[in-house]
PDB file of C-alpha atoms in Angstrom:
ATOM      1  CA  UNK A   1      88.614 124.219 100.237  1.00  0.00           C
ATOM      2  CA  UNK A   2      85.696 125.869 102.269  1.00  0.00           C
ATOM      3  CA  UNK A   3      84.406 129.025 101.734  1.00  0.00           C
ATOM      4  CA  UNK A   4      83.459 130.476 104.873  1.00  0.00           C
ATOM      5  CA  UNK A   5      80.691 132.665 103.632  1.00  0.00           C
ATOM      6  CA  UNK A   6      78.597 129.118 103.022  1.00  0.00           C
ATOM      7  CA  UNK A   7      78.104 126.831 106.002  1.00  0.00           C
ATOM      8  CA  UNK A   8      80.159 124.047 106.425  1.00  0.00           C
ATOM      9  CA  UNK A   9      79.222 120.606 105.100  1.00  0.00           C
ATOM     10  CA  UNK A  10      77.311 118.598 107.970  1.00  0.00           C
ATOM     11  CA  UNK A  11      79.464 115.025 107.585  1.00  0.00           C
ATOM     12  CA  UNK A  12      77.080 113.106 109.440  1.00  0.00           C
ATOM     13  CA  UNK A  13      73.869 114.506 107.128  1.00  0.00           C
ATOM     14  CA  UNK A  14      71.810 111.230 106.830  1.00  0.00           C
ATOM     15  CA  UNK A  15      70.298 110.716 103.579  1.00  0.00           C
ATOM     16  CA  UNK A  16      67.822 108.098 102.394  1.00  0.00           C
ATOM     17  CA  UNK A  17      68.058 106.095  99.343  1.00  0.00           C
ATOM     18  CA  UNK A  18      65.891 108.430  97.382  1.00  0.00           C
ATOM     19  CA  UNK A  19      65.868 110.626  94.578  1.00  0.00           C
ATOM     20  CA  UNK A  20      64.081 113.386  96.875  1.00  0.00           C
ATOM     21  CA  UNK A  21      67.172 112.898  99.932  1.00  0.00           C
ATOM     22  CA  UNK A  22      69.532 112.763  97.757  1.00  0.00           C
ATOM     23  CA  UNK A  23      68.924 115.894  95.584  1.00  0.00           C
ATOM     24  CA  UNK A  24      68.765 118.133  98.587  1.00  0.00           C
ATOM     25  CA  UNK A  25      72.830 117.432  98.634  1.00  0.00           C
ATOM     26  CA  UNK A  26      74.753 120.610  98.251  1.00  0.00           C
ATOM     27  CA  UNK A  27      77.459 120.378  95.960  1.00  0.00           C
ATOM     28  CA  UNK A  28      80.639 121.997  97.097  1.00  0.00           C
ATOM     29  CA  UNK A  29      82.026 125.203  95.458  1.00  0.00           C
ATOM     30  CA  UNK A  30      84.710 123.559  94.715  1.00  0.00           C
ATOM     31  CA  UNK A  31      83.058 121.258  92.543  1.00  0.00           C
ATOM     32  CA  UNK A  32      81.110 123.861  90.871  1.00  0.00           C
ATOM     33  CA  UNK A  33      83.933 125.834  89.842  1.00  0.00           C
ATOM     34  CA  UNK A  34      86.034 122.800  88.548  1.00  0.00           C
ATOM     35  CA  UNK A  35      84.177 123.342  85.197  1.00  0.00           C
ATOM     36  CA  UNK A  36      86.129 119.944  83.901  1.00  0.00           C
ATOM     37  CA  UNK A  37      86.641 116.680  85.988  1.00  0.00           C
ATOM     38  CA  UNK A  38      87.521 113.285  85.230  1.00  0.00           C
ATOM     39  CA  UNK A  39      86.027 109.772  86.726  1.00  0.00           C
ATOM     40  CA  UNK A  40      87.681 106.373  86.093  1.00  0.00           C
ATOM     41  CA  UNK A  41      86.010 103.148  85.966  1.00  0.00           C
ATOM     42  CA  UNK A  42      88.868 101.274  86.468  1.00  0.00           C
ATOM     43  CA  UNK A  43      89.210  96.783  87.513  1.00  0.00           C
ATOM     44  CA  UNK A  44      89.212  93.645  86.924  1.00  0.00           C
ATOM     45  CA  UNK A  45      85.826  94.549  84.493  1.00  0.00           C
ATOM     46  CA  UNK A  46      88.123  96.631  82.524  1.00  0.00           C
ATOM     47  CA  UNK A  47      89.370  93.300  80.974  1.00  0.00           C
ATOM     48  CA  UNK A  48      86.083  92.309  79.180  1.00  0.00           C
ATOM     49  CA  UNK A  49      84.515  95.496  78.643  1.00  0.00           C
ATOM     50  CA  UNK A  50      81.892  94.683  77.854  1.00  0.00           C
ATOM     51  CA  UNK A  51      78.335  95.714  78.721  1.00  0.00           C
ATOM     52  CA  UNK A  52      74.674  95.695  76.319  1.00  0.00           C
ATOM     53  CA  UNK A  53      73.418  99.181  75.470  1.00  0.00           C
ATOM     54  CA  UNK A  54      69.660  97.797  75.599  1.00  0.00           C
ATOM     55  CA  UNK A  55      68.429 100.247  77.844  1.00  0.00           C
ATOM     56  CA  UNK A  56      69.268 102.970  80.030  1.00  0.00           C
ATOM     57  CA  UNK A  57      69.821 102.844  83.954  1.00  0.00           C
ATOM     58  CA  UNK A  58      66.046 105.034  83.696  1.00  0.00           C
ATOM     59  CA  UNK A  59      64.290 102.072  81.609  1.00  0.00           C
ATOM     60  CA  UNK A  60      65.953  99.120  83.571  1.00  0.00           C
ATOM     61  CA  UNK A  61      62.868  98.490  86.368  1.00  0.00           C
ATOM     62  CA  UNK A  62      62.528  98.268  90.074  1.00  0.00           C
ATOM     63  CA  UNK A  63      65.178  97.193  91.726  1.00  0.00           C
ATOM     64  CA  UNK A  64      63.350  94.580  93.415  1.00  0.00           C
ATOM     65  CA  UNK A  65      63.163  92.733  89.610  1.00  0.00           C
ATOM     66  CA  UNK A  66      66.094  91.213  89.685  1.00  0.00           C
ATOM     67  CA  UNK A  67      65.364  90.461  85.806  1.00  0.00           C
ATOM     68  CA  UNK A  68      65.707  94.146  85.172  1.00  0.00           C
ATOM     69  CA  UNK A  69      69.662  93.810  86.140  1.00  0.00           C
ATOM     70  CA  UNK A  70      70.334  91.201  83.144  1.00  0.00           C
ATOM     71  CA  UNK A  71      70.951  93.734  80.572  1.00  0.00           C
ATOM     72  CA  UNK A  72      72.360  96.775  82.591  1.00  0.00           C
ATOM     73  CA  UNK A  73      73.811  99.314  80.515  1.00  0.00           C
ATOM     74  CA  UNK A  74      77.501  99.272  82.655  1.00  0.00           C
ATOM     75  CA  UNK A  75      80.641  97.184  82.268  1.00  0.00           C
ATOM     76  CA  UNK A  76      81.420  97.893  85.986  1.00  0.00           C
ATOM     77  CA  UNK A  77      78.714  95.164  86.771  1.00  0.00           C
ATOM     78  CA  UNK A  78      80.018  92.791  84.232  1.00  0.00           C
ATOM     79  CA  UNK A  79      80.198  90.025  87.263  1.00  0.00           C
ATOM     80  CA  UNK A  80      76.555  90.475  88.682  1.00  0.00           C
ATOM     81  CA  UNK A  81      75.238  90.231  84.977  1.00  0.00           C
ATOM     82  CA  UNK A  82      77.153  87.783  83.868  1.00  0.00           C
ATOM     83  CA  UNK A  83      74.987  85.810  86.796  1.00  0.00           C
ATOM     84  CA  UNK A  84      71.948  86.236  84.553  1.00  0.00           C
ATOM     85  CA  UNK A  85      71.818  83.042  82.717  1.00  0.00           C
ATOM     86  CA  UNK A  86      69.556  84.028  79.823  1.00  0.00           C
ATOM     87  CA  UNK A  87      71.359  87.813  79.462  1.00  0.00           C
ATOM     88  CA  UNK A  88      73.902  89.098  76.725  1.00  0.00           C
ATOM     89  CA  UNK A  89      76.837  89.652  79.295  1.00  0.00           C
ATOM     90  CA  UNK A  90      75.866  85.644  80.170  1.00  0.00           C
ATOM     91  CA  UNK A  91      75.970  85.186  76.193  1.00  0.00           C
ATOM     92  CA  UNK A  92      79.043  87.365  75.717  1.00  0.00           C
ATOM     93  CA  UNK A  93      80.925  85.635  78.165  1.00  0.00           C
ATOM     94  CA  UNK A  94      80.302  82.291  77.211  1.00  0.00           C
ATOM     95  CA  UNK A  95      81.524  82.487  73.846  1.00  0.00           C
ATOM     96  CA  UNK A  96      84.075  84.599  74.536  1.00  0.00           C
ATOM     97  CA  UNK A  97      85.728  83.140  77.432  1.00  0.00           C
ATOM     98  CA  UNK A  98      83.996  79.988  77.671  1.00  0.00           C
ATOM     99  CA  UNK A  99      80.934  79.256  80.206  1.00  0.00           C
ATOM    100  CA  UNK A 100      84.122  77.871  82.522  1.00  0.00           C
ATOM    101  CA  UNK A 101      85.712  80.762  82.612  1.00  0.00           C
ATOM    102  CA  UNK A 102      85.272  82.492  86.632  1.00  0.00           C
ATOM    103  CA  UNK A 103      85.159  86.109  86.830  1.00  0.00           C
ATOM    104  CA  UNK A 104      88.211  86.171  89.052  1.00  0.00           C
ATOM    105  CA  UNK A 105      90.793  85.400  86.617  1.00  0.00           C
ATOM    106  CA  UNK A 106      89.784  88.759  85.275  1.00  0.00           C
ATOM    107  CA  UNK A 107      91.464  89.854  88.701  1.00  0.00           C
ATOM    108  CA  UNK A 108      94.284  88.201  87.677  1.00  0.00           C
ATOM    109  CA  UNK A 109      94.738  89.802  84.074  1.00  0.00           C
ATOM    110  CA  UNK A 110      93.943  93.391  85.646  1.00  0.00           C
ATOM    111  CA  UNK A 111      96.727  92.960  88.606  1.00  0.00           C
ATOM    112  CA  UNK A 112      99.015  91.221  85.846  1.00  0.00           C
ATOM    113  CA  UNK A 113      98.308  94.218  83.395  1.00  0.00           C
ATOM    114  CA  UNK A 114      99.475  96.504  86.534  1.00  0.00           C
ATOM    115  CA  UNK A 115     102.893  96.089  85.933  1.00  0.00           C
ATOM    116  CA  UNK A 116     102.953  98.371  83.294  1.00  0.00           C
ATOM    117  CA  UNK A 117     100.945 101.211  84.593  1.00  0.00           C
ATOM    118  CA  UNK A 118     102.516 104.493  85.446  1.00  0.00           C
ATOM    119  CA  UNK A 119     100.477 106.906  87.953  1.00  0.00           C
ATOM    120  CA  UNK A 120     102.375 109.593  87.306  1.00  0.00           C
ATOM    121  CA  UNK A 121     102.113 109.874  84.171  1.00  0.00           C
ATOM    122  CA  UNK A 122      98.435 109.564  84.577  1.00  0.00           C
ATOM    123  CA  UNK A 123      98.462 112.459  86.923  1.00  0.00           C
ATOM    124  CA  UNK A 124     100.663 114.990  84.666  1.00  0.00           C
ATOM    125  CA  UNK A 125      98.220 114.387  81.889  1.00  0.00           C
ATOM    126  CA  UNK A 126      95.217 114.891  83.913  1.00  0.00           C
ATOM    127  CA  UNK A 127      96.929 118.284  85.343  1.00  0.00           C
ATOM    128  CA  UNK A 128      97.558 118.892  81.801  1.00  0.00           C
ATOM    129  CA  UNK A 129      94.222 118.676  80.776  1.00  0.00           C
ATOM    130  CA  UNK A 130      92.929 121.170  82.953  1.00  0.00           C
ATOM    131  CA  UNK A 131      90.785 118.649  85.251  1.00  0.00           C
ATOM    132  CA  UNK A 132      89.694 120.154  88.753  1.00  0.00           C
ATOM    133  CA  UNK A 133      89.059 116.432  89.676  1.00  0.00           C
ATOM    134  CA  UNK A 134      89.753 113.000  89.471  1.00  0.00           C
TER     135      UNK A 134
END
């Protein structure tokens, strides 16, 4: 919803990959209001969930050292880490799943695991919970 006493949104707003662009965003009424929203980190991931809690996303480096990605904080990048031969998701995964073991057959597990998901149910609870977002 827009309210028409702000201007609209400008969809084709450029910003640059900075903290500076980026924070000169305008976040949407409706956002504001929500008070309560919920984000899921949902795939294939999801299976090993696993991630170290080293360091924070702030204490990790410049992006350009790659070495600074080893021991990110987030299970969502389980399959870049895992890359990292000398890093604990490379270390987790290798004695948990074997150093054989591809990422993709945690594709396979999620889609399997599928079968028994119910969106619906997802969505009454998260109406029931009073989220203004998913």
């Amino acid at each position: 919803m827009h309210d028409d006493s702000s201007p609209a949104p400008n969809p084709k707003q450029a910003y640059e990959p900075t903290a500076e662009s980026l924070s000169s965003h305008e976040v949407p009424d409706w956002f504001l209001d929500a008070k309560f929203g919920i984000f899921i980190h949902w795939g294939p991931y999801s299976i090993p969930a696993f991630a170290p809690h080293k360091v924070s996303m702030g204490e990790m480096g410049e992006p350009e050292q790659a070495a600074s990605f080893a021991d990110t904080p987030y299970a969502e990048w389980y399959q870049n880490t895992m890359l990292f031969e000398n890093g604990a998701t490379a270390r987790y995964h290798a004695e948990t799943y074997g150093a054989d073991y591809p990422y993709e057959r945690f594709g396979e597990a999620f889609n399997a695991s599928l079968s028994g998901w119910d969106p619906v149910a997802w969505a009454q609870l998260f109406r029931r919970s009073g989220a203004g977002y998913v």
